[in-house]
Amino acid sequence: MIATVLWERALHQRGGGSVFVVGPDCVVLHERHTRLVCLERADGAVRWDVPLGTWPRRMVLAGDRVLVLPQTPHLLSCIDLRTGASLWSATTPRWTGNLTVHADTVVTGGWRGYTPMSGLDLADGGVRWTTPSPVTSVRTLAWGGGVLTGSGHEAVLLDPADGSELARWRLTDPLAGPDAKVFVAVGAERVVAVCEGSSLVTFGLGANEPARLGSYDPFWEVGQVHGSVWMLRSGGGVLAVDPADGTSRWSVAADRQILADPLRYADGLLVADANGGIRRLGPDGLTLAGCSLRGRRLDALADAGDGSLFFAGKGTFGAFTLTP
């Protein structure tokens, strides 16, 4: 397997600090500490380049719009994906975090209990609802016809239109901290939640009570691919478990720290390490092939769901392809 870089762009900042999202025909990324740039996926040409602010806490694509929540200034910005024009901006309380879009509503707030949660109209940024006081929520997720929030032993599904409660679950273990990904959707009706003690709990829509899948070796990132929930072990390597009962499906050992975003690739997945090494794994976790992006210190890999691959590294962002 050979990795070939198709195009590359200097960021003038560490790749790990460059929040980015991949769209249908473009990539939007934060660079030079205060700029938001849209690049054509095909060749990396600049579509637009606008001032934004310091490192975004969250950035989300919503159709032909991109929403960005920077640390400063305290504004939620909605930008036209085609032109870079500002469609609207909304003043946010200091320390606002979490950003999720469901249908025509943008839900913000609740990060670390600093601020209330609010629902804004995607069309014009008008406030539809706000909680009367600050709310503590883990990272929110659009799922199950609403926005999933929670803290401690509680997970709550909110109606994004008015902030009312659609469902509530009492979990067997308290949810993990506010900064990591906590909720992993494993279908239209089930979610796996990361809880304290490196445990996983599953719950969903319907009559079944939340169930503890198990407690695992410490891990620092989690996701879902090909029907399995994977965990990046803090000591190195990947463990994949069955989201129905928590049993191990396969595991991969690694002597280097794997990046936080294994990618779906063919019927398996790709894993990469900070030194530029890339491995293609089969559905059973066995290594099928390997290569490297030579001379690059990697921070993240991303894909577009159609075979297009991207990397962020030390001071750089680019697109690449894999060939036998």
XYZ file of C-alpha atoms in Angstrom:
324
model
C 0.000 0.000 0.000
C 1.330 3.423 -1.004
C 0.179 6.801 0.324
C 0.354 9.648 -2.198
C -0.235 13.272 -1.178
C -2.548 14.984 -3.678
C -2.272 18.518 -2.262
C -1.072 20.186 0.913
C -1.454 23.568 2.627
C 0.587 25.269 5.357
C -1.512 26.142 8.408
C 0.963 28.303 10.326
C -0.215 26.551 13.475
C -0.130 23.041 14.861
C -2.495 20.691 13.028
C -3.939 19.479 16.323
C -5.181 23.001 16.968
C -6.806 23.269 13.543
C -10.452 22.266 13.892
C -11.811 21.207 10.498
C -14.883 19.682 8.863
C -15.166 17.880 5.517
C -18.073 18.846 3.281
C -19.508 17.397 0.051
C -17.026 19.275 -2.162
C -14.882 21.295 0.239
C -13.004 21.342 3.542
C -13.403 24.135 6.105
C -10.564 24.596 8.574
C -9.223 27.022 11.134
C -5.676 28.255 10.492
C -3.229 31.067 11.292
C -4.880 31.208 14.743
C -7.613 33.655 13.630
C -8.774 32.671 10.127
C -11.431 30.339 8.729
C -10.659 28.990 5.265
C -12.667 26.924 2.804
C -10.664 24.746 0.393
C -11.846 22.864 -2.667
C -11.580 19.155 -1.982
C -10.341 18.371 -5.464
C -7.166 20.475 -5.455
C -6.951 22.479 -2.218
C -7.673 25.792 -3.963
C -8.986 28.506 -1.655
C -12.700 29.134 -2.077
C -12.817 31.799 0.645
C -10.763 33.097 3.567
C -12.423 35.094 6.353
C -11.489 36.352 9.851
C -12.994 34.349 12.690
C -11.319 34.360 16.094
C -9.252 32.081 18.292
C -9.343 28.296 18.305
C -12.944 27.041 17.817
C -14.455 24.897 20.527
C -16.790 23.378 17.931
C -17.499 23.607 14.195
C -20.481 21.950 12.470
C -21.694 21.722 8.871
C -25.430 22.169 8.304
C -26.329 21.884 4.629
C -24.880 24.907 2.826
C -23.827 26.562 6.104
C -20.998 26.165 8.549
C -21.450 27.104 12.213
C -18.432 27.977 14.332
C -18.086 28.599 18.051
C -14.672 30.189 18.753
C -13.175 30.791 22.171
C -13.083 34.532 21.405
C -14.905 36.630 20.437
C -18.007 35.353 22.251
C -20.048 34.854 19.087
C -21.671 31.925 17.327
C -21.114 32.526 13.610
C -23.146 31.102 10.725
C -21.278 31.335 7.408
C -22.366 30.589 3.844
C -20.403 27.541 2.729
C -20.370 28.669 -0.898
C -19.201 32.266 -0.488
C -17.866 32.745 3.055
C -20.406 35.500 3.671
C -21.632 35.918 7.234
C -25.324 34.970 7.345
C -25.749 35.825 11.023
C -23.950 35.870 14.336
C -25.298 35.530 17.853
C -23.697 36.786 21.048
C -22.974 33.938 23.471
C -22.129 33.967 27.175
C -18.470 33.576 28.025
C -17.380 29.911 28.236
C -20.144 28.731 25.947
C -19.351 25.244 24.686
C -21.156 22.374 22.950
C -22.695 22.916 19.524
C -25.177 20.601 17.832
C -27.501 21.111 14.874
C -30.756 19.173 14.585
C -32.951 19.949 11.564
C -33.518 23.734 11.722
C -32.338 24.315 15.307
C -28.854 25.009 16.703
C -28.367 23.915 20.328
C -25.510 25.405 22.363
C -24.355 25.647 25.963
C -24.007 23.419 28.996
C -20.254 22.896 28.799
C -18.925 22.246 32.314
C -22.039 23.870 33.743
C -20.831 27.382 32.895
C -23.826 28.554 30.842
C -27.490 27.868 30.126
C -28.442 25.796 27.089
C -30.167 27.572 24.210
C -31.904 26.683 20.976
C -31.417 29.073 18.036
C -33.146 29.225 14.676
C -30.730 27.987 12.000
C -32.205 30.422 9.490
C -31.479 33.676 11.319
C -29.956 32.924 14.744
C -33.062 33.991 16.645
C -33.340 32.495 20.129
C -36.154 29.947 20.398
C -35.551 28.910 24.008
C -33.041 29.184 26.839
C -32.873 27.299 30.118
C -33.516 29.573 33.112
C -30.141 28.786 34.692
C -26.796 27.175 33.780
C -26.958 23.490 32.849
C -24.224 20.864 33.065
C -24.006 18.644 29.999
C -21.484 16.345 28.400
C -20.838 16.832 24.691
C -24.244 16.836 22.993
C -25.323 14.593 20.108
C -28.114 14.922 17.526
C -29.869 11.561 17.763
C -33.249 9.890 18.153
C -35.275 12.835 16.910
C -33.686 15.231 19.398
C -30.473 16.379 21.062
C -28.941 14.042 23.618
C -27.451 15.663 26.718
C -26.624 14.486 30.223
C -24.433 14.556 33.308
C -23.836 12.289 36.263
C -26.161 9.269 36.128
C -28.700 11.024 33.861
C -29.004 11.087 30.066
C -31.698 13.351 28.632
C -33.133 13.679 25.124
C -34.294 17.240 24.422
C -36.747 18.445 21.823
C -34.596 20.971 19.903
C -37.650 23.039 18.942
C -38.522 24.137 22.485
C -36.017 22.513 24.861
C -38.618 20.225 26.419
C -37.708 16.732 27.593
C -38.493 13.861 25.232
C -36.913 11.052 27.265
C -34.724 10.493 30.317
C -32.574 7.535 31.371
C -31.031 6.685 34.735
C -27.661 5.093 33.958
C -25.884 2.427 35.959
C -22.652 4.465 36.039
C -22.008 8.238 35.957
C -21.103 9.710 32.589
C -17.469 10.555 31.874
C -16.097 14.110 31.820
C -17.289 17.037 29.695
C -14.512 17.292 27.102
C -14.270 13.835 25.549
C -16.818 12.227 23.255
C -19.303 10.482 25.555
C -22.231 9.369 23.355
C -21.692 6.993 20.424
C -24.736 6.242 18.285
C -24.831 2.580 17.239
C -28.112 2.830 15.374
C -31.276 4.870 15.092
C -32.502 3.677 18.487
C -29.433 2.748 20.566
C -26.526 4.668 22.075
C -23.390 3.591 23.914
C -22.252 6.001 26.620
C -18.739 6.300 28.044
C -18.883 6.365 31.825
C -16.472 6.778 34.709
C -14.160 3.867 35.444
C -13.630 3.191 31.720
C -17.034 1.532 31.516
C -19.618 1.492 28.727
C -23.384 1.650 29.197
C -25.970 1.152 26.458
C -29.466 2.620 26.367
C -31.997 3.739 23.809
C -35.548 4.361 22.727
C -38.033 1.756 23.901
C -38.784 -0.163 27.077
C -35.377 -1.677 27.852
C -33.511 -0.263 30.836
C -29.905 0.977 30.413
C -27.432 -1.906 30.610
C -23.771 -1.920 31.586
C -21.666 -3.487 28.829
C -18.531 -3.766 30.944
C -15.466 -2.058 32.326
C -12.300 -2.009 30.238
C -8.651 -1.059 30.376
C -8.325 2.752 30.447
C -9.039 4.294 27.052
C -9.024 7.853 25.755
C -11.202 7.830 22.647
C -14.180 5.832 21.424
C -16.193 5.502 18.217
C -18.265 3.173 16.068
C -17.358 1.447 12.823
C -18.823 -1.537 10.964
C -21.166 -2.360 13.840
C -18.445 -2.443 16.499
C -17.574 0.093 19.189
C -13.822 0.717 19.222
C -11.719 2.126 22.033
C -8.206 3.557 21.814
C -6.420 2.133 24.825
C -4.384 4.564 26.880
C -1.544 2.037 26.920
C -1.656 1.688 23.124
C -3.726 -0.305 20.668
C -7.383 -0.677 19.740
C -10.124 -2.811 21.265
C -13.422 -3.416 19.418
C -16.457 -4.715 21.296
C -19.988 -5.816 20.464
C -22.390 -2.958 21.332
C -25.073 -5.496 22.236
C -23.245 -7.271 25.063
C -19.789 -5.675 25.401
C -17.829 -8.780 24.445
C -14.539 -8.365 22.609
C -14.636 -8.783 18.848
C -10.973 -8.069 18.134
C -8.009 -6.111 19.427
C -4.851 -4.632 17.938
C -1.619 -4.018 19.798
C 0.474 -0.924 19.020
C 3.791 0.362 20.313
C 2.927 3.931 19.247
C 0.001 6.144 20.216
C -2.744 5.734 17.627
C -4.551 8.861 16.449
C -8.015 9.519 17.792
C -9.969 8.822 14.622
C -9.713 5.345 13.039
C -11.508 5.593 9.689
C -13.903 3.282 7.918
C -12.077 1.992 4.830
C -13.477 -0.698 2.506
C -14.735 -3.463 4.837
C -12.195 -2.593 7.550
C -10.588 0.573 8.835
C -7.463 2.730 8.791
C -5.424 3.591 11.865
C -2.525 6.021 11.955
C 0.114 7.101 14.448
C 1.762 10.448 15.107
C 4.902 9.480 13.168
C 2.963 9.171 9.911
C 2.475 5.406 9.878
C -0.840 4.133 8.471
C -2.220 0.609 8.760
C -5.190 -0.890 6.972
C -7.061 -3.358 9.179
C -9.528 -5.997 8.087
C -12.924 -6.544 9.754
C -11.242 -8.931 12.202
C -8.616 -6.359 13.206
C -5.772 -8.073 11.381
C -3.322 -5.807 9.538
C -3.725 -6.168 5.774
C -1.249 -3.508 4.628
C 0.809 -0.563 5.827
C 2.488 2.590 4.559
C 3.435 6.059 5.775
C 3.043 9.743 5.005
C 6.767 10.350 5.081
C 8.191 13.352 6.847
C 4.903 14.338 8.491
C 3.902 14.425 12.137
C 0.208 13.573 12.138
C -2.518 14.852 14.451
C -5.638 13.562 12.717
C -7.026 11.679 9.734
C -10.435 12.313 8.160
C -12.511 10.978 5.316
C -15.495 12.158 3.306
C -17.351 8.855 3.172
C -16.596 8.413 -0.535
C -12.974 7.268 -0.334
C -11.451 10.763 -0.113
C -8.830 10.971 2.656
C -7.339 13.953 4.508
C -4.670 14.534 7.142
C -3.800 17.269 9.638
C -0.261 17.394 10.942
C 2.417 19.634 12.316
C 1.721 22.907 10.514
C 0.013 21.288 7.549
C -3.266 19.987 6.145
C -3.721 17.971 2.983
C -5.454 15.284 0.942
C -3.988 11.905 0.089
C -4.860 8.658 -1.619
C -3.963 5.016 -1.018
C -3.071 2.567 -3.772
C -1.979 -1.097 -3.636
